DNA sequence: CCTACCGATCGGTAGG
DNA sequence: CCTACCGATCGGTAGG
């Protein structure tokens, strides 16, 4: 069997990434030892340095991948939305979906910010700011278009992102609700939150029927 | 000057607790070294063992204190509430207040669950379940009294507690909003969430005026 | 509360 | 990718 050049090394690399995620999640950055990580993929500790420059670099790679992945997904979902409300619903969809399906990685990315060197910290925080900024821009766009009235977009962003992000702390795959259910719940909650007293004509009719909280909380 | 018996040791003990909180928050349990902790309070590493049996015991003491404090505060706030809605508002008040003012300790208590020995883990999780159970009981009480209709109290508890808890991740003292503002926002959000389509007669008139989200998000 | 110390283990490197 | 190793440092203990 001919082997693709570098295929073995790439298998090890992706195994390292998967094993690293588990260990970072269960033990944290300083609690995870490189000897354990090497053991997970069947190599010796010294051999790890063929895959990353040092332990810090490994953490950084994990975190930058998470941020780039969610930024890419978000960009795709937002492309083609034509109203603030469509954009809002797309953002909620993407955010809840990512934070549920990849909750382990997301939690690591928040908890281990403190373990980054100052240089790496700055880079990751810049990506996080960019991600958060996209939400704030949607809120401000809706203000301008009179889709809703959010006087303090800065704090509203923190508040709404926070309530969505928390889904990652309690969602368990195979539990009572599918991710698609959770998306509908959060979309409806946030939709109601923003449109509570706003005249209906500003709203997108396609999204008007409230599938919201009633579906899960009240049905 | 006569010194109260043990006063020096108690000063050191409370200094250790404060320094420990900072280090646990910034470095995590396995990242914090006992030599650093000893240095913070001006003693040698070996002397720490006059204050706790070992590092694990120190973490456990920190976490059990947080849980006992919030359970005590909650018990006091809930005592004397006469309707499900009053109880709900009291719970939100206490939860948001505690998770804002003592956010560092609360975040430690969540992140470092993984660092506890199995025996200590069980004890802390039992306290957390008790705390969470109090909220679920309020939801179920409101169901029975027809204050609201929450078909899945289990998941609603996770969802609503999650959105409240997230305030601890972004609240900064001295920021744009006081804790008392945040309490009003969350009370209103959750109040609206539960009463969205419920006839008004079930609601407590004293709490009827919606101070909610409109105050901050829309005024 | 200190000095002095223990065994264990860590991240990382040299040289294949 | 391995063997063999380095200096540094860790949590914890003995004996005052």
Coordinates of C-alpha atoms in Angstrom, one line a residue, chain A:
Chain A
X1 CA 0.0 0.0 0.0
X2 CA 1.4 3.3 -1.0
X3 CA 1.3 5.8 1.7
X4 CA 0.6 9.4 1.1
X5 CA 3.5 11.5 2.0
X6 CA 3.2 12.6 5.6
X7 CA 0.0 10.6 6.2
X8 CA 1.3 8.9 9.4
X9 CA 2.4 12.2 10.9
X10 CA -0.9 13.8 10.1
X11 CA -2.7 11.0 11.8
X12 CA -0.6 11.5 14.9
X13 CA -1.2 15.3 14.7
X14 CA -5.0 15.0 14.6
X15 CA -4.8 12.3 17.3
X16 CA -2.8 14.8 19.4
X17 CA -5.3 17.4 18.9
X18 CA -8.2 15.2 20.0
X19 CA -6.3 13.8 23.0
X20 CA -5.1 17.3 23.9
X21 CA -8.7 18.6 23.9
X22 CA -9.7 15.9 26.3
X23 CA -6.8 16.5 28.6
X24 CA -7.1 20.3 28.5
X25 CA -10.8 20.0 29.3
X26 CA -10.3 17.5 32.2
X27 CA -7.1 18.8 33.7
X28 CA -6.5 22.2 32.4
X29 CA -3.3 23.5 30.8
X30 CA -0.9 23.3 33.8
X31 CA -2.5 20.1 35.0
X32 CA -2.0 18.3 31.7
X33 CA 1.5 16.7 31.3
X34 CA 3.2 16.2 28.0
X35 CA 4.1 12.7 29.0
X36 CA 0.4 11.8 29.4
X37 CA -0.3 13.4 26.1
X38 CA 2.4 11.5 24.3
X39 CA 1.2 8.3 25.9
X40 CA -2.3 8.9 24.5
X41 CA -1.0 8.8 21.0
X42 CA 1.6 6.1 21.6
X43 CA 4.8 8.1 21.3
X44 CA 7.5 9.3 23.7
X45 CA 7.4 12.7 25.3
X46 CA 10.5 13.9 23.4
X47 CA 8.8 13.1 20.1
X48 CA 6.1 15.6 20.7
X49 CA 8.4 18.4 19.7
X50 CA 8.1 17.3 16.1
X51 CA 4.5 18.5 16.2
X52 CA 4.8 21.8 18.2
X53 CA 7.5 24.0 19.5
X54 CA 6.5 23.7 23.1
X55 CA 3.5 23.2 25.4
X56 CA 2.4 26.9 25.1
X57 CA 2.4 26.7 21.3
X58 CA 0.2 23.6 21.5
X59 CA -2.4 25.5 23.6
X60 CA -2.2 28.4 21.2
X61 CA -2.8 26.2 18.2
X62 CA -5.9 24.7 19.8
X63 CA -7.4 28.0 20.7
X64 CA -6.6 29.8 17.4
X65 CA -8.3 26.9 15.5
X66 CA -11.5 27.2 17.6
X67 CA -11.6 31.0 16.9
X68 CA -10.9 30.7 13.2
X69 CA -13.5 27.9 12.8
X70 CA -16.3 29.9 14.5
X71 CA -15.4 33.1 12.7
X72 CA -15.5 31.3 9.3
X73 CA -18.8 29.6 10.1
X74 CA -20.3 32.9 11.2
X75 CA -19.1 34.7 8.1
X76 CA -20.8 32.1 5.9
X77 CA -24.1 32.2 7.9
X78 CA -24.2 36.0 7.9
X79 CA -23.5 36.3 4.2
X80 CA -26.7 36.8 2.4
X81 CA -28.8 38.0 5.3
X82 CA -30.7 41.1 4.2
X83 CA -32.3 42.5 7.3
X84 CA -31.0 43.0 10.9
X85 CA -33.5 40.4 12.1
X86 CA -32.3 37.8 9.6
X87 CA -28.7 38.5 10.6
X88 CA -29.6 38.3 14.3
X89 CA -31.3 34.9 13.8
X90 CA -28.4 33.7 11.8
X91 CA -25.9 34.8 14.5
X92 CA -27.9 33.1 17.2
X93 CA -28.2 29.9 15.1
X94 CA -24.5 29.8 14.5
X95 CA -23.5 30.7 18.0
X96 CA -25.8 28.2 19.8
X97 CA -24.9 25.5 17.4
X98 CA -21.2 25.9 17.7
X99 CA -21.3 26.4 21.5
X100 CA -23.3 23.2 21.9
X101 CA -21.6 20.9 19.4
X102 CA -18.1 22.0 20.3
X103 CA -18.7 23.0 23.9
X104 CA -15.5 21.4 25.2
X105 CA -13.3 23.4 22.9
X106 CA -15.2 26.6 23.7
X107 CA -14.9 26.1 27.4
X108 CA -11.2 25.5 27.1
X109 CA -10.8 28.7 25.0
X110 CA -12.3 30.7 27.8
X111 CA -10.8 29.1 30.8
X112 CA -7.3 28.9 29.4
X113 CA -7.0 32.5 28.3
X114 CA -5.1 33.0 31.5
X115 CA -2.5 30.4 30.5
X116 CA -1.5 32.2 27.3
X117 CA 1.7 34.3 27.1
X118 CA 1.0 38.0 26.7
X119 CA 1.7 37.8 22.9
X120 CA -0.6 34.9 22.3
X121 CA -3.2 36.3 24.6
X122 CA -3.4 39.5 22.6
X123 CA -3.9 37.6 19.4
X124 CA -6.7 35.4 20.7
X125 CA -8.4 38.3 22.4
X126 CA -8.3 40.2 19.1
X127 CA -10.2 37.3 17.4
X128 CA -12.7 37.2 20.3
X129 CA -13.3 40.9 20.0
X130 CA -13.9 40.6 16.3
X131 CA -16.4 37.8 16.9
X132 CA -18.2 39.8 19.6
X133 CA -18.0 43.0 17.5
X134 CA -20.0 41.2 14.7
X135 CA -22.9 40.8 17.2
X136 CA -22.7 44.4 18.3
X137 CA -22.8 45.6 14.7
X138 CA -26.0 43.7 14.1
X139 CA -27.6 45.3 17.1
X140 CA -26.5 48.7 15.9
X141 CA -27.7 48.0 12.4
X142 CA -31.2 47.1 13.8
X143 CA -31.2 50.4 15.7
X144 CA -30.5 52.3 12.5
X145 CA -33.2 50.4 10.6
X146 CA -35.6 50.7 13.5
X147 CA -36.0 47.0 13.8
X148 CA -35.5 47.4 17.5
X149 CA -34.2 50.0 19.9
X150 CA -31.2 48.9 22.0
X151 CA -29.8 52.0 23.7
X152 CA -26.7 50.3 25.1
X153 CA -25.4 47.9 22.4
X154 CA -22.2 47.3 24.3
X155 CA -23.8 45.8 27.4
X156 CA -26.7 44.2 25.5
X157 CA -24.0 42.3 23.5
X158 CA -22.4 41.0 26.7
X159 CA -25.7 40.1 28.2
X160 CA -27.2 38.3 25.1
X161 CA -24.0 36.6 24.2
X162 CA -23.6 35.5 27.8
X163 CA -27.0 33.9 27.9
X164 CA -26.4 32.0 24.7
X165 CA -22.9 30.9 25.6
X166 CA -24.2 29.3 28.8
X167 CA -25.8 26.6 26.8
X168 CA -22.4 25.1 26.4
X169 CA -22.1 24.5 30.1
X170 CA -25.2 22.3 30.4
X171 CA -25.9 20.8 27.0
X172 CA -25.1 17.1 26.7
X173 CA -25.3 15.2 23.4
X174 CA -28.0 12.6 23.6
X175 CA -30.0 14.6 26.1
X176 CA -33.6 15.6 26.1
X177 CA -33.2 18.2 23.3
X178 CA -31.5 18.3 20.0
X179 CA -29.2 21.2 19.1
X180 CA -31.8 22.3 16.6
X181 CA -34.4 22.6 19.4
X182 CA -32.0 24.7 21.4
X183 CA -31.4 27.0 18.5
X184 CA -35.2 27.7 18.2
X185 CA -35.5 28.3 21.9
X186 CA -32.7 30.9 22.0
X187 CA -33.8 32.5 18.7
X188 CA -37.3 33.0 20.2
X189 CA -36.1 34.2 23.5
X190 CA -33.8 36.8 21.9
X191 CA -36.4 37.7 19.3
X192 CA -39.0 38.4 22.0
X193 CA -36.4 40.3 24.1
X194 CA -35.7 42.7 21.3
X195 CA -39.2 43.1 19.9
X196 CA -41.2 43.2 23.0
X197 CA -42.8 46.6 22.4
X198 CA -41.8 47.3 18.9
X199 CA -44.4 47.7 16.2
X200 CA -44.8 44.6 14.1
X201 CA -44.2 46.2 10.7
X202 CA -40.4 46.4 11.4
X203 CA -40.3 42.7 11.7
X204 CA -39.6 40.1 9.1
X205 CA -42.9 38.2 8.5
X206 CA -41.0 35.0 7.7
X207 CA -39.8 34.9 11.2
X208 CA -42.9 36.3 12.9
X209 CA -44.6 33.2 14.3
X210 CA -43.1 32.8 17.7
X211 CA -41.6 29.4 17.9
X212 CA -39.9 30.7 20.9
X213 CA -39.9 29.7 24.4
X214 CA -43.4 28.5 24.2
X215 CA -42.3 25.5 22.4
X216 CA -40.2 24.1 25.1
X217 CA -41.0 26.0 28.2
X218 CA -44.7 26.2 27.8
X219 CA -45.9 23.4 25.5

